[in-house]
GROMACS .gro file of C-alpha atoms in nm:
model
  231
    1UNK     CA    1   3.505  -0.845  -3.300
    2UNK     CA    2   3.337  -0.742  -2.976
    3UNK     CA    3   2.975  -0.843  -2.930
    4UNK     CA    4   2.724  -0.559  -2.968
    5UNK     CA    5   2.586  -0.412  -2.649
    6UNK     CA    6   2.260  -0.545  -2.518
    7UNK     CA    7   1.976  -0.287  -2.488
    8UNK     CA    8   2.018  -0.259  -2.111
    9UNK     CA    9   2.393  -0.207  -2.155
   10UNK     CA   10   2.328   0.066  -2.413
   11UNK     CA   11   2.103   0.239  -2.157
   12UNK     CA   12   2.381   0.234  -1.898
   13UNK     CA   13   2.639   0.360  -2.148
   14UNK     CA   14   2.413   0.641  -2.271
   15UNK     CA   15   2.344   0.759  -1.914
   16UNK     CA   16   2.719   0.758  -1.839
   17UNK     CA   17   2.801   0.949  -2.158
   18UNK     CA   18   2.543   1.213  -2.073
   19UNK     CA   19   2.679   1.244  -1.718
   20UNK     CA   20   3.033   1.288  -1.854
   21UNK     CA   21   2.929   1.541  -2.118
   22UNK     CA   22   3.044   1.324  -2.411
   23UNK     CA   23   2.731   1.364  -2.623
   24UNK     CA   24   2.664   1.634  -2.877
   25UNK     CA   25   2.430   1.718  -3.161
   26UNK     CA   26   2.121   1.503  -3.205
   27UNK     CA   27   2.249   1.240  -2.961
   28UNK     CA   28   2.265   1.502  -2.686
   29UNK     CA   29   1.918   1.634  -2.771
   30UNK     CA   30   1.767   1.284  -2.760
   31UNK     CA   31   1.937   1.204  -2.429
   32UNK     CA   32   1.823   1.534  -2.274
   33UNK     CA   33   1.464   1.471  -2.383
   34UNK     CA   34   1.476   1.124  -2.227
   35UNK     CA   35   1.623   1.270  -1.909
   36UNK     CA   36   1.324   1.505  -1.882
   37UNK     CA   37   1.059   1.251  -1.978
   38UNK     CA   38   1.185   0.924  -1.822
   39UNK     CA   39   1.239   0.920  -1.443
   40UNK     CA   40   1.432   0.590  -1.458
   41UNK     CA   41   1.679   0.726  -1.714
   42UNK     CA   42   1.716   1.054  -1.522
   43UNK     CA   43   1.791   0.853  -1.205
   44UNK     CA   44   2.058   0.654  -1.392
   45UNK     CA   45   2.228   0.977  -1.506
   46UNK     CA   46   2.217   1.110  -1.150
   47UNK     CA   47   2.375   0.788  -1.020
   48UNK     CA   48   2.661   0.823  -1.268
   49UNK     CA   49   2.719   1.182  -1.159
   50UNK     CA   50   2.736   1.071  -0.795
   51UNK     CA   51   2.966   0.778  -0.881
   52UNK     CA   52   3.207   1.000  -1.073
   53UNK     CA   53   3.215   1.271  -0.808
   54UNK     CA   54   3.465   1.098  -0.570
   55UNK     CA   55   3.716   1.065  -0.856
   56UNK     CA   56   3.758   1.440  -0.863
   57UNK     CA   57   3.863   1.434  -0.498
   58UNK     CA   58   4.120   1.153  -0.510
   59UNK     CA   59   4.248   1.154  -0.866
   60UNK     CA   60   4.575   1.317  -0.976
   61UNK     CA   61   4.694   1.414  -1.322
   62UNK     CA   62   4.958   1.183  -1.469
   63UNK     CA   63   5.097   1.265  -1.814
   64UNK     CA   64   5.135   0.986  -2.071
   65UNK     CA   65   5.490   0.887  -2.152
   66UNK     CA   66   5.617   0.983  -2.496
   67UNK     CA   67   5.537   0.731  -2.766
   68UNK     CA   68   5.295   0.528  -2.551
   69UNK     CA   69   5.027   0.506  -2.816
   70UNK     CA   70   5.284   0.421  -3.087
   71UNK     CA   71   5.417   0.134  -2.875
   72UNK     CA   72   5.063   0.001  -2.828
   73UNK     CA   73   5.008   0.009  -3.204
   74UNK     CA   74   5.344  -0.162  -3.266
   75UNK     CA   75   5.248  -0.456  -3.042
   76UNK     CA   76   4.942  -0.533  -3.253
   77UNK     CA   77   5.094  -0.728  -3.546
   78UNK     CA   78   4.887  -0.788  -3.853
   79UNK     CA   79   4.640  -0.516  -3.766
   80UNK     CA   80   4.487  -0.346  -4.067
   81UNK     CA   81   4.457   0.029  -4.099
   82UNK     CA   82   4.092   0.033  -3.986
   83UNK     CA   83   4.187  -0.103  -3.645
   84UNK     CA   84   4.472   0.148  -3.616
   85UNK     CA   85   4.231   0.430  -3.699
   86UNK     CA   86   3.989   0.290  -3.443
   87UNK     CA   87   4.264   0.280  -3.181
   88UNK     CA   88   4.357   0.640  -3.248
   89UNK     CA   89   3.990   0.739  -3.230
   90UNK     CA   90   3.961   0.552  -2.898
   91UNK     CA   91   4.271   0.734  -2.773
   92UNK     CA   92   4.121   1.072  -2.864
   93UNK     CA   93   3.792   0.975  -2.703
   94UNK     CA   94   3.968   0.865  -2.384
   95UNK     CA   95   4.153   1.195  -2.359
   96UNK     CA   96   3.835   1.391  -2.428
   97UNK     CA   97   3.643   1.183  -2.176
   98UNK     CA   98   3.900   1.252  -1.906
   99UNK     CA   99   3.890   1.624  -1.971
  100UNK     CA  100   3.511   1.631  -1.989
  101UNK     CA  101   3.480   1.432  -1.667
  102UNK     CA  102   3.714   1.670  -1.487
  103UNK     CA  103   3.518   1.973  -1.605
  104UNK     CA  104   3.184   1.812  -1.523
  105UNK     CA  105   3.291   1.707  -1.174
  106UNK     CA  106   3.436   2.049  -1.102
  107UNK     CA  107   3.103   2.206  -1.195
  108UNK     CA  108   2.903   1.956  -0.988
  109UNK     CA  109   3.124   1.986  -0.679
  110UNK     CA  110   3.173   2.361  -0.682
  111UNK     CA  111   2.826   2.470  -0.796
  112UNK     CA  112   2.669   2.664  -0.509
  113UNK     CA  113   2.353   2.516  -0.365
  114UNK     CA  114   2.075   2.776  -0.401
  115UNK     CA  115   1.911   2.887  -0.082
  116UNK     CA  116   1.553   2.763  -0.051
  117UNK     CA  117   1.299   3.028  -0.132
  118UNK     CA  118   1.060   3.077   0.157
  119UNK     CA  119   0.746   3.250   0.043
  120UNK     CA  120   0.555   3.462   0.293
  121UNK     CA  121   0.221   3.315   0.397
  122UNK     CA  122  -0.074   3.426   0.187
  123UNK     CA  123  -0.295   3.673   0.381
  124UNK     CA  124  -0.627   3.522   0.487
  125UNK     CA  125  -0.939   3.742   0.466
  126UNK     CA  126  -1.202   3.634   0.718
  127UNK     CA  127  -1.518   3.772   0.878
  128UNK     CA  128  -1.750   3.656   1.153
  129UNK     CA  129  -2.102   3.780   1.070
  130UNK     CA  130  -2.345   3.774   1.360
  131UNK     CA  131  -2.680   3.932   1.449
  132UNK     CA  132  -2.914   3.993   1.738
  133UNK     CA  133  -3.176   3.744   1.614
  134UNK     CA  134  -2.941   3.447   1.630
  135UNK     CA  135  -2.818   3.471   1.270
  136UNK     CA  136  -2.453   3.375   1.231
  137UNK     CA  137  -2.225   3.331   0.930
  138UNK     CA  138  -1.854   3.278   0.878
  139UNK     CA  139  -1.672   3.396   0.566
  140UNK     CA  140  -1.325   3.321   0.425
  141UNK     CA  141  -1.197   3.479   0.104
  142UNK     CA  142  -0.943   3.319  -0.133
  143UNK     CA  143  -0.785   3.616  -0.310
  144UNK     CA  144  -0.591   3.399  -0.557
  145UNK     CA  145  -0.908   3.237  -0.690
  146UNK     CA  146  -1.147   3.525  -0.625
  147UNK     CA  147  -1.378   3.291  -0.431
  148UNK     CA  148  -1.560   3.372  -0.108
  149UNK     CA  149  -1.649   3.070   0.106
  150UNK     CA  150  -1.949   3.144   0.330
  151UNK     CA  151  -2.080   2.905   0.593
  152UNK     CA  152  -2.427   2.958   0.741
  153UNK     CA  153  -2.412   2.865   1.108
  154UNK     CA  154  -2.760   2.988   1.212
  155UNK     CA  155  -3.047   3.164   1.037
  156UNK     CA  156  -3.390   3.270   1.165
  157UNK     CA  157  -3.692   3.117   0.993
  158UNK     CA  158  -3.800   3.324   0.692
  159UNK     CA  159  -3.962   3.288   0.352
  160UNK     CA  160  -3.692   3.512   0.211
  161UNK     CA  161  -3.334   3.418   0.120
  162UNK     CA  162  -3.014   3.549   0.280
  163UNK     CA  163  -2.826   3.792   0.055
  164UNK     CA  164  -2.467   3.892   0.134
  165UNK     CA  165  -2.342   4.250   0.098
  166UNK     CA  166  -2.000   4.410   0.122
  167UNK     CA  167  -2.003   4.766   0.256
  168UNK     CA  168  -1.673   4.957   0.215
  169UNK     CA  169  -1.592   5.224   0.472
  170UNK     CA  170  -1.798   5.529   0.378
  171UNK     CA  171  -1.946   5.351   0.075
  172UNK     CA  172  -2.271   5.192  -0.037
  173UNK     CA  173  -2.359   4.821  -0.003
  174UNK     CA  174  -2.270   4.601  -0.300
  175UNK     CA  175  -2.442   4.266  -0.339
  176UNK     CA  176  -2.224   3.954  -0.348
  177UNK     CA  177  -2.521   3.726  -0.412
  178UNK     CA  178  -2.730   3.478  -0.215
  179UNK     CA  179  -2.570   3.257   0.047
  180UNK     CA  180  -2.693   2.915   0.154
  181UNK     CA  181  -2.981   2.899   0.401
  182UNK     CA  182  -2.802   2.593   0.544
  183UNK     CA  183  -2.447   2.467   0.509
  184UNK     CA  184  -2.184   2.637   0.294
  185UNK     CA  185  -2.154   2.801  -0.045
  186UNK     CA  186  -1.857   2.914  -0.256
  187UNK     CA  187  -1.928   3.247  -0.423
  188UNK     CA  188  -1.729   3.377  -0.720
  189UNK     CA  189  -1.652   3.744  -0.660
  190UNK     CA  190  -1.656   3.969  -0.968
  191UNK     CA  191  -1.314   4.125  -1.044
  192UNK     CA  192  -1.457   4.476  -1.004
  193UNK     CA  193  -1.578   4.390  -0.654
  194UNK     CA  194  -1.272   4.208  -0.518
  195UNK     CA  195  -1.096   4.526  -0.407
  196UNK     CA  196  -1.389   4.598  -0.173
  197UNK     CA  197  -1.303   4.290   0.038
  198UNK     CA  198  -1.046   4.482   0.237
  199UNK     CA  199  -0.953   4.523   0.602
  200UNK     CA  200  -1.223   4.718   0.787
  201UNK     CA  201  -1.500   4.671   0.531
  202UNK     CA  202  -1.829   4.522   0.654
  203UNK     CA  203  -2.003   4.206   0.539
  204UNK     CA  204  -2.378   4.208   0.609
  205UNK     CA  205  -2.669   3.973   0.542
  206UNK     CA  206  -3.025   4.082   0.466
  207UNK     CA  207  -3.329   3.869   0.390
  208UNK     CA  208  -3.442   3.933   0.032
  209UNK     CA  209  -3.664   3.797  -0.246
  210UNK     CA  210  -3.463   3.514  -0.404
  211UNK     CA  211  -3.637   3.546  -0.743
  212UNK     CA  212  -3.503   3.897  -0.806
  213UNK     CA  213  -3.155   3.864  -0.652
  214UNK     CA  214  -2.898   4.004  -0.672
  215UNK     CA  215  -3.036   4.345  -0.585
  216UNK     CA  216  -2.901   4.693  -0.642
  217UNK     CA  217  -2.963   4.785  -0.278
  218UNK     CA  218  -3.084   4.611   0.040
  219UNK     CA  219  -3.461   4.590   0.082
  220UNK     CA  220  -3.451   4.531   0.458
  221UNK     CA  221  -3.233   4.584   0.762
  222UNK     CA  222  -2.938   4.344   0.812
  223UNK     CA  223  -2.997   4.036   1.024
  224UNK     CA  224  -2.620   3.998   1.074
  225UNK     CA  225  -2.306   4.199   1.012
  226UNK     CA  226  -1.933   4.179   1.083
  227UNK     CA  227  -1.603   4.348   0.998
  228UNK     CA  228  -1.349   4.192   0.759
  229UNK     CA  229  -1.017   4.100   0.918
  230UNK     CA  230  -0.697   4.009   0.733
  231UNK     CA  231  -0.485   3.753   0.919
   0.00000   0.00000   0.00000
């Protein structure tokens, strides 16, 4: 009686059976789950697929001679019926394996390679906000996240806080909130306001009372303003 397979040999055999398409039912489901969850097992299956691939290019079909399996059985004297049944089962498995391998290799070798999908670059919404008193800000909007990144580059001394406004063409200013007096700040833009951050709209900064911000309307003239540009 042949010795049972060691665990590492069972791993190799299972990967080969999956590559050849010999598994079904629960065995196939278990192997597929392992292929998805275990990189080492998935790599072993892929290696078997690559190893089998050249056979489809060089192999030729050769029919078995009549009575071959019967002659093999006849040369095994004293074999009980269980071994004969096992031999016939092995013969059926060998034939099925050959057919499955041929089908699998044909699929692997003839399957068209999909063209890589090249996504267009995401538009970038930017604005350079400058003023006559030395105030300067830079803004960049991430439309996917609805976040406006504003960097304060220069700001005149004031007891008030800088408040950012978006002014659509022909529309009224809408507050986006307070920006940093120094450094940068990421500002979440409300969904109802995001459509206003469009090409040609104006971003402006006024100096306002921080305690009551955001405001319904500017309380002073802008210290800086700039048009939105989409790159």
